[in-house]
CSV table of C-alpha atoms in Angstrom, one decimal:
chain,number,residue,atom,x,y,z
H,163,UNK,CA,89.2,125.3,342.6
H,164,UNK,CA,86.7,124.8,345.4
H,165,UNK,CA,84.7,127.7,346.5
H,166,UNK,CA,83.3,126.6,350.1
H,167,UNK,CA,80.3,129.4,351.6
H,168,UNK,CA,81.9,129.9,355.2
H,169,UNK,CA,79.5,128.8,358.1
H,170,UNK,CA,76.6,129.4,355.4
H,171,UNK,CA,73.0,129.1,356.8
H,172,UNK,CA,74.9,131.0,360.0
H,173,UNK,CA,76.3,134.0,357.5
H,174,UNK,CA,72.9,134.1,355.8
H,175,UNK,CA,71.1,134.8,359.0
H,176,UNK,CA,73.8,137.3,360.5
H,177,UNK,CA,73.4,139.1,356.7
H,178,UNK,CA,69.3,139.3,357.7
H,179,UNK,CA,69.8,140.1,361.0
H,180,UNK,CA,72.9,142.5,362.0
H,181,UNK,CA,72.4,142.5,365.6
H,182,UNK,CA,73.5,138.5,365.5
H,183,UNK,CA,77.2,139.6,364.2
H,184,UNK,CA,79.3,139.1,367.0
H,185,UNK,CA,77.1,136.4,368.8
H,186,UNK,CA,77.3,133.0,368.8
H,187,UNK,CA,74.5,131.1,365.9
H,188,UNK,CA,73.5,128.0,366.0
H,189,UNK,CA,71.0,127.1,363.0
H,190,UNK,CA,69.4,123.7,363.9
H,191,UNK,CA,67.2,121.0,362.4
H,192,UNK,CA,64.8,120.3,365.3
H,193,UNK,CA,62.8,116.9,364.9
H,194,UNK,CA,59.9,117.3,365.8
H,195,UNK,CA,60.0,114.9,369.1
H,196,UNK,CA,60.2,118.0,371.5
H,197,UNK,CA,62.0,121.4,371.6
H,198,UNK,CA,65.1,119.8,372.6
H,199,UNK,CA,65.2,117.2,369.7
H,200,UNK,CA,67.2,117.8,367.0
H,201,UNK,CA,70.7,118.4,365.5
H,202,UNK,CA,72.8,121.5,364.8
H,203,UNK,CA,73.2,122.2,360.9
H,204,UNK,CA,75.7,125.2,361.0
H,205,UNK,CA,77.5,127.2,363.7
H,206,UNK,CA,79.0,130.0,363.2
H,207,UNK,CA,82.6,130.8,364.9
H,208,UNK,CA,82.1,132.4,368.0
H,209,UNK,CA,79.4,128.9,368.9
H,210,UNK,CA,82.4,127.1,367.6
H,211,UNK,CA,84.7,128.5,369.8
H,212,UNK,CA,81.8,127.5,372.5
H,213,UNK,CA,82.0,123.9,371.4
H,214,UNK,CA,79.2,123.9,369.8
H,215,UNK,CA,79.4,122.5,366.0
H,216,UNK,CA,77.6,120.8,362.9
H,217,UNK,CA,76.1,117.6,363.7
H,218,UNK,CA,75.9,118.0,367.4
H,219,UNK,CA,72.9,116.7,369.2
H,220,UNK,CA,70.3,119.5,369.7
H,221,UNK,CA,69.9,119.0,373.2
H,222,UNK,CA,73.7,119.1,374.1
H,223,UNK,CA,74.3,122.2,371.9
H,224,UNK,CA,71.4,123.8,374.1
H,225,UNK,CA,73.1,123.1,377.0
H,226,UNK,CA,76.4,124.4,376.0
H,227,UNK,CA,75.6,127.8,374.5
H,228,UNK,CA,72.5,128.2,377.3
H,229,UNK,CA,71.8,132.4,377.9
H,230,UNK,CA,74.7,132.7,375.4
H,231,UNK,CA,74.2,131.1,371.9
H,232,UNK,CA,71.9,132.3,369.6
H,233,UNK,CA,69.2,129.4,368.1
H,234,UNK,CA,67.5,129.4,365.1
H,235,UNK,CA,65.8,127.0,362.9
H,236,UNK,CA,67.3,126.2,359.6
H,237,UNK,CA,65.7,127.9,356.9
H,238,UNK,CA,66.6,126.1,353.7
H,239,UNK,CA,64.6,127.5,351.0
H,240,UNK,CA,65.9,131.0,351.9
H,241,UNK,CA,69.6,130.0,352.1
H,242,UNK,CA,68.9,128.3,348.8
H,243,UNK,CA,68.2,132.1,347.1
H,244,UNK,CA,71.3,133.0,348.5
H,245,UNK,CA,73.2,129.6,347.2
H,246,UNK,CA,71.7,130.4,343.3
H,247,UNK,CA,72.6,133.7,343.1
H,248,UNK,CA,76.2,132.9,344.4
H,249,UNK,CA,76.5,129.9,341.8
H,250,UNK,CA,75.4,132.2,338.7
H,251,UNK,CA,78.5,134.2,340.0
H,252,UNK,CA,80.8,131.2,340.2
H,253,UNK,CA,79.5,129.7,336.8
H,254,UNK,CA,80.8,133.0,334.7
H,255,UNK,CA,84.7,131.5,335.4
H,256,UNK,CA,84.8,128.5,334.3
H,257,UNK,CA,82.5,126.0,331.6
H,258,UNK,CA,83.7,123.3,334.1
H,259,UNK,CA,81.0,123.7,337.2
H,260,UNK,CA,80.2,121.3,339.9
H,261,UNK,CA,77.7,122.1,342.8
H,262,UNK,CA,79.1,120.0,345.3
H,263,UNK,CA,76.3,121.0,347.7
H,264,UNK,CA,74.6,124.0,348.7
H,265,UNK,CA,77.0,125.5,349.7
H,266,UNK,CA,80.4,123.8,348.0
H,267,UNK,CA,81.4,124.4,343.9
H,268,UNK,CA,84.2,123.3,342.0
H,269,UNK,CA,85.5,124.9,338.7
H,270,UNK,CA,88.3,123.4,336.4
H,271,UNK,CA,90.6,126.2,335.7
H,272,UNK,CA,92.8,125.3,332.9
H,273,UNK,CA,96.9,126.5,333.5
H,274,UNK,CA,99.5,125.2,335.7
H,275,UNK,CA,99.9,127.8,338.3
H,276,UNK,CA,97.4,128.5,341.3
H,277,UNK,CA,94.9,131.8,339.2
H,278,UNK,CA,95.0,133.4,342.7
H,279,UNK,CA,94.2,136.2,341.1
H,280,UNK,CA,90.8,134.8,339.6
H,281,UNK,CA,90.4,133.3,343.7
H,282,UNK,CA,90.4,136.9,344.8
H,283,UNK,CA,87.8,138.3,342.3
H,284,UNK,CA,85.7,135.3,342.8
H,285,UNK,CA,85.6,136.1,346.9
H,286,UNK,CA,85.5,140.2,346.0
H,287,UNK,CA,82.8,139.8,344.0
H,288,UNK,CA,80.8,137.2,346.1
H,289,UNK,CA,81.1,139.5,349.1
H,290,UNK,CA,79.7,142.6,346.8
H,291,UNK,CA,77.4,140.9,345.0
H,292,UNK,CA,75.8,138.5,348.5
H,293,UNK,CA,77.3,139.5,351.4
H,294,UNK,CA,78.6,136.5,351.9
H,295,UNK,CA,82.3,135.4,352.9
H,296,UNK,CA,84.0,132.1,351.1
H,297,UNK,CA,86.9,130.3,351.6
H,298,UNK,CA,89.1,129.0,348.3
H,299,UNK,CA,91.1,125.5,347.7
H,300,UNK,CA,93.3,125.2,344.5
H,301,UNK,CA,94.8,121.9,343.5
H,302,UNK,CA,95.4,120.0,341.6
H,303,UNK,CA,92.3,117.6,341.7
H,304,UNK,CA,89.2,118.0,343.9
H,305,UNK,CA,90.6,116.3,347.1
H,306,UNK,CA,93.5,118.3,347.5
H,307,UNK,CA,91.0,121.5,346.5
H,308,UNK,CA,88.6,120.6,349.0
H,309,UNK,CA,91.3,120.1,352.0
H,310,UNK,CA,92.8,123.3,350.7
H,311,UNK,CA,89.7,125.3,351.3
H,312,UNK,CA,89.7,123.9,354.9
H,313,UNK,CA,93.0,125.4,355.4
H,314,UNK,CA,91.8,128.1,354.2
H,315,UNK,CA,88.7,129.2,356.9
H,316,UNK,CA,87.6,131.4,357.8
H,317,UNK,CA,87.6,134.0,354.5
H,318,UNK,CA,90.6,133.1,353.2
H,319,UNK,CA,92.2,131.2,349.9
H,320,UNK,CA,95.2,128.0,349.9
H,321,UNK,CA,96.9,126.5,347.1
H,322,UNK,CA,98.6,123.6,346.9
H,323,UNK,CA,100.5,124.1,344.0
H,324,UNK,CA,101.9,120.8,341.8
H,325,UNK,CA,105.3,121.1,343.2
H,326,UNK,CA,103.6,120.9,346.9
H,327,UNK,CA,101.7,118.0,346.1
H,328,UNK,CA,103.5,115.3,346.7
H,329,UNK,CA,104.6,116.9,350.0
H,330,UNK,CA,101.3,117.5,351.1
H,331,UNK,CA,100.0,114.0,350.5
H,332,UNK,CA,102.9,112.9,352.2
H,333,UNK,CA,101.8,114.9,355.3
H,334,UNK,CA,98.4,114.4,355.6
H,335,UNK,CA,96.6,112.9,358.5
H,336,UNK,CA,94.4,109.8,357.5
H,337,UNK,CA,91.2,111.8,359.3
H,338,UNK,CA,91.8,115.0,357.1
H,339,UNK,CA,90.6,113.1,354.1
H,340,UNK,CA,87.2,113.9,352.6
H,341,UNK,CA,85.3,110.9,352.5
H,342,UNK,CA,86.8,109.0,355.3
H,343,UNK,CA,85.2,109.6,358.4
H,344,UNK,CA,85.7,109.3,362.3
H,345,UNK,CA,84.6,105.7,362.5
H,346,UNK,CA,86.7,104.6,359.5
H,347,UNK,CA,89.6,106.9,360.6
H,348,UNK,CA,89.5,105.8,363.9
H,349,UNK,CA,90.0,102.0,362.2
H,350,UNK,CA,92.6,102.8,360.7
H,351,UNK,CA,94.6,104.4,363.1
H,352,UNK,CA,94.3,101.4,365.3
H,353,UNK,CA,96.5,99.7,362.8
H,354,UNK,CA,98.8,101.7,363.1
H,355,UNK,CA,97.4,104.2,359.6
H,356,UNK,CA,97.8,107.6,360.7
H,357,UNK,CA,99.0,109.3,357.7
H,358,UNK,CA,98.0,108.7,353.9
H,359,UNK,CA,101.8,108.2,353.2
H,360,UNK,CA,101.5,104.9,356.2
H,361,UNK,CA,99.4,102.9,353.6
H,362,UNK,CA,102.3,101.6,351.6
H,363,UNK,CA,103.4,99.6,354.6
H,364,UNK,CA,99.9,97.8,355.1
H,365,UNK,CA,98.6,95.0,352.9
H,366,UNK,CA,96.3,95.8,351.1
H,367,UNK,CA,93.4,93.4,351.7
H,368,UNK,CA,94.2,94.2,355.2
H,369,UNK,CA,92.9,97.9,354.4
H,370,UNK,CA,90.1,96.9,352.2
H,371,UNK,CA,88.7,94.6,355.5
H,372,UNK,CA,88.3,98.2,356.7
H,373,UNK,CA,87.0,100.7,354.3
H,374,UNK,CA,85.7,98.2,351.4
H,375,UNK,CA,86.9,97.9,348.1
H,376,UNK,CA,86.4,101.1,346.6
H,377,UNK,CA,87.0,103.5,349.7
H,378,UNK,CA,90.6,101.5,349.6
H,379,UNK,CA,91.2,102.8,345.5
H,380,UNK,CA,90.5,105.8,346.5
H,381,UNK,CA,93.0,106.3,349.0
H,382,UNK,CA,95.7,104.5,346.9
H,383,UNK,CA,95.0,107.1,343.7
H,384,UNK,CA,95.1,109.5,346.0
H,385,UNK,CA,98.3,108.8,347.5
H,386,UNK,CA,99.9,107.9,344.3
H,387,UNK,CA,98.6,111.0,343.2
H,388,UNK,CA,96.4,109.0,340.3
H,389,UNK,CA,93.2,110.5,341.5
H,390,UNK,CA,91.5,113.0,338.9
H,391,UNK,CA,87.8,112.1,339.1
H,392,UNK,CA,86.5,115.3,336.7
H,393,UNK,CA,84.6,118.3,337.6
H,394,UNK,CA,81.0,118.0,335.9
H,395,UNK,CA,77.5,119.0,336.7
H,396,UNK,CA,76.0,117.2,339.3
H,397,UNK,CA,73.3,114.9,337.8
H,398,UNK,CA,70.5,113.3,340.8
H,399,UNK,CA,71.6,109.6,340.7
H,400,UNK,CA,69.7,108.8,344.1
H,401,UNK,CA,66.5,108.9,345.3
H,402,UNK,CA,66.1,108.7,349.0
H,403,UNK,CA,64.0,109.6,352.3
H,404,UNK,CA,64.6,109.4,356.4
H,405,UNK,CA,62.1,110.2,358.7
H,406,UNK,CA,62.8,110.7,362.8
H,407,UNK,CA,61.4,107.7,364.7
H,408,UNK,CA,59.6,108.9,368.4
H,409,UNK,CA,62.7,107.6,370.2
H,410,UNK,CA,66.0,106.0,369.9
H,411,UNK,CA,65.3,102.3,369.7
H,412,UNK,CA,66.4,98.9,368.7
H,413,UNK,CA,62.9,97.8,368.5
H,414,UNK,CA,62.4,96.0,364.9
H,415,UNK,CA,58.4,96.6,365.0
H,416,UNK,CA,58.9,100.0,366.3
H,417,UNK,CA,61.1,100.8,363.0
H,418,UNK,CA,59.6,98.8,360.5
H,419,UNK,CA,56.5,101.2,359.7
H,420,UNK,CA,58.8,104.5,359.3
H,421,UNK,CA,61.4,101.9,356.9
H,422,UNK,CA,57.8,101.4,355.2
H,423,UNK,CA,56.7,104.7,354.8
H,424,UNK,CA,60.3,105.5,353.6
H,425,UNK,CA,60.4,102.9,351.1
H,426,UNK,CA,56.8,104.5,349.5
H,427,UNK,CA,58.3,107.8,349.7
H,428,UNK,CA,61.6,107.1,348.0
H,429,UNK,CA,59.7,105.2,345.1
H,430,UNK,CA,57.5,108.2,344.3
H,431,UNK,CA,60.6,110.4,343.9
H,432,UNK,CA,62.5,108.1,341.3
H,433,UNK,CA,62.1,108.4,337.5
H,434,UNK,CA,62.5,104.5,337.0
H,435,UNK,CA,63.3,101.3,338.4
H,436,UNK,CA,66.2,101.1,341.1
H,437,UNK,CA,69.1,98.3,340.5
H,438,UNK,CA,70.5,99.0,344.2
H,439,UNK,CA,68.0,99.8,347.1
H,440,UNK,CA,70.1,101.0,350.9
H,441,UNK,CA,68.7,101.0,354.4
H,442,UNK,CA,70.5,104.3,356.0
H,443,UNK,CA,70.3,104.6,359.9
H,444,UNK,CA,71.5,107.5,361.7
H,445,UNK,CA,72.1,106.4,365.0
H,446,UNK,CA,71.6,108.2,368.2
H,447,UNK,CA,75.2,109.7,367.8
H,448,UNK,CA,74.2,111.1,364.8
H,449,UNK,CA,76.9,108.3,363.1
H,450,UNK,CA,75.3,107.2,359.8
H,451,UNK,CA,75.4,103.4,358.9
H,452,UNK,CA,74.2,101.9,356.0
H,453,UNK,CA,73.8,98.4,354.4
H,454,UNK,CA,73.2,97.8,350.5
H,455,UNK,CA,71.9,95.6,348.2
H,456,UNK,CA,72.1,95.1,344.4
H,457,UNK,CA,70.3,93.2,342.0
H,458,UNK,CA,68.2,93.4,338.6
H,459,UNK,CA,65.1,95.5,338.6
H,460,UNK,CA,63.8,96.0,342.4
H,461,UNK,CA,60.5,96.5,341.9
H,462,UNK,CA,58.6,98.2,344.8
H,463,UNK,CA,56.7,95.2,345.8
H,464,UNK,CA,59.6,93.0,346.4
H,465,UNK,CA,61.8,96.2,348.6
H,466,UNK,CA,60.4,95.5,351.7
H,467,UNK,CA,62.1,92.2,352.0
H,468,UNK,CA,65.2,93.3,351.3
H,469,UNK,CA,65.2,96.4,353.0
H,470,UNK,CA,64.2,94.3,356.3
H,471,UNK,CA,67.0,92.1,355.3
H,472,UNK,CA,69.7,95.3,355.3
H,473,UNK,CA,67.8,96.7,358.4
H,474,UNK,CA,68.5,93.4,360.0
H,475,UNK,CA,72.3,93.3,359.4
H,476,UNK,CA,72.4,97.0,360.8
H,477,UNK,CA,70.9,96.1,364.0
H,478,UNK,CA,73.0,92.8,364.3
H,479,UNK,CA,76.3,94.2,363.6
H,480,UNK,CA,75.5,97.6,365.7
H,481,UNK,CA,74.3,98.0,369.6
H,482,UNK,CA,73.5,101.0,369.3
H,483,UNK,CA,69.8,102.8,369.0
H,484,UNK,CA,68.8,104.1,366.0
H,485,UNK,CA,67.1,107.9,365.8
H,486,UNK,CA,66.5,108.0,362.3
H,487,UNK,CA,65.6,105.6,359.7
H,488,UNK,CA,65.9,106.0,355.6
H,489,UNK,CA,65.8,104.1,352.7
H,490,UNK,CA,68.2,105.3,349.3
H,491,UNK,CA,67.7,103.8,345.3
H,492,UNK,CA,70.2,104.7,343.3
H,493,UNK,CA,71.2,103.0,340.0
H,494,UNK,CA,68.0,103.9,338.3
H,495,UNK,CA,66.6,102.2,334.9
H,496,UNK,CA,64.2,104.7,333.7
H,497,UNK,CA,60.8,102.4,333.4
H,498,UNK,CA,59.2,102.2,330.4
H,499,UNK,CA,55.2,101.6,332.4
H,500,UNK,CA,53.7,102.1,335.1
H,501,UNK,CA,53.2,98.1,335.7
H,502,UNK,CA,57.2,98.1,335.4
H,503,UNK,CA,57.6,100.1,338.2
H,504,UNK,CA,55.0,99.2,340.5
């Protein structure tokens, strides 16, 4: 079961503020670059119905919802009071908890049939308790839960019982899938791969030239309805930081000192020594690509080099400008000294 916080930051604000209900909100991360610079984090419906919608460039939502929309800044630590207190509901159903995200949860209900009886106290008690309105996926693994609870918005609950399954993978569109997104989609349905089920007709080294190795498991598990990664608490395995540059750019020595200062910060934040180090650029379509690297112990002295290396590949396989640059360690050795890690 996923429980998914409708619009959240959006609800949060209409909850503190009644005279927004009925308006169109936009809560937005704003750079810093000027007033206009930024992205939108949530929407709520009535901006949707506008156009505007998560991940759209500040300055376009602006002009879109101008003398009608509603914009706030996002206010995370306040939405993350809200967020607690709606987990420590959540958490009294099931043993099995995973926060997804701030607003996402999955529990593992035990039983074969689709507890929407336990879905309705869950949302009753959510909208007592918070004020705040959820939408609920049941299947019967965490993919089919999570595009259930998209079926399901606004305020409402879908199950996709174990008979359905197989019918709904069947049925579903390539771009529907969590985890694949518009880029990768977009690939595939120029090969012709417009529904899950259209992946048994493709070879399959033909599909892993698109997504990669593991993105191309996935989708086979899926479809042969193998897939049951578990429900269990989410444990921090990366360590990461992006900072805006002062304009979209291409320009190597323009990014190099924020892919520094990245690098410094995302060292500070890990507990040991990283065994995979990834550049992540968010280009000026807010698209995210990312290059990778793994080895033995990366010690922080040796990063740079291999950071510019991934920054490199990014910027020779891409034309675009890039608007934000990051750096991400995951697969982290705890250290055992401080001469270790540094």
């Amino acid at each position: 079961m996923l429980i998914d916080f409708d619009y959240f930051f959006a609800q949060v604000e209409e909850i503190n503020d009644p005279s927004l209900k009925g308006k169109p909100v936009v809560v937005s991360v704003y750079s810093g670059r000027n007033e206009r610079s930024g992205a939108v984090a949530t929407s709520n419906y009535e901006a949707r119905a506008l156009g505007i919608k998560s991940g759209m460039p500040l300055y376009r939502a602006l002009e879109i919802g101008k003398n009608r929309a509603v914009f706030l800044p996002i206010r995370k630590d306040f939405y993350q009071k809200y967020s607690d207190k709606i987990m420590d509901i959540i958490s009294e159903y099931s043993e099995k908890m995973e926060i997804a995200s701030i607003d996402e949860a999955y529990i593992d209900i035990d039983g074969n049939d689709c507890k929407i009886g336990i879905a309705n106290e869950i949302k009753n008690r959510i909208l007592n308790e918070t004020g705040i309105k959820v939408s609920i996926g049941i299947g019967i693994n965490k993919v089919i839960a999570k595009m259930a609870a998209e079926m399901a918005k606004p305020n409402g609950i879908k199950c996709i019982s174990a008979d359905e399954t197989e019918k709904f993978l069947n049925d579903i569109k390539i771009n529907d899938i969590p985890g694949i997104g518009k880029v990768l989609s977009k690939n595939l349905n120029e090969i012709g791969i417009e529904y899950l089920r259209d992946i048994k007709n493709f070879d399959v080294n033909k599909i892993k030239s698109i997504l990669g190795e593991s993105k191309t498991n996935y989708l086979y598990e899926l479809y042969e309805n193998k897939y049951f990664s578990p429900v269990e608490p989410r444990v921090k395995k990366n360590f990461g930081r992006y900072l805006t540059l002062p304009e979209n750019t291409r320009d190597i020595d323009k990014i190099v000192p924020y892919l520094k200062k990245s690098i410094d910060a995302a060292y500070e934040k890990a507990p040991g020594i990283p065994q995979e180090i990834s550049v992540v650029a968010i280009m000026e379509d807010l698209d995210i690509v990312s290059r990778s690297y793994t080895g033995n112990a990366i010690k922080r002295d040796n990063s740079i080099n291999i950071a510019l290396n991934l920054l490199n590949k990014i910027i020779s396989e891409d034309n675009r400008n890039i608007r934000r640059i990051g750096v991400r360690l995951s697969k982290i050795s705890k250290n055992n000294t401080l001469d270790d890690f540094f």
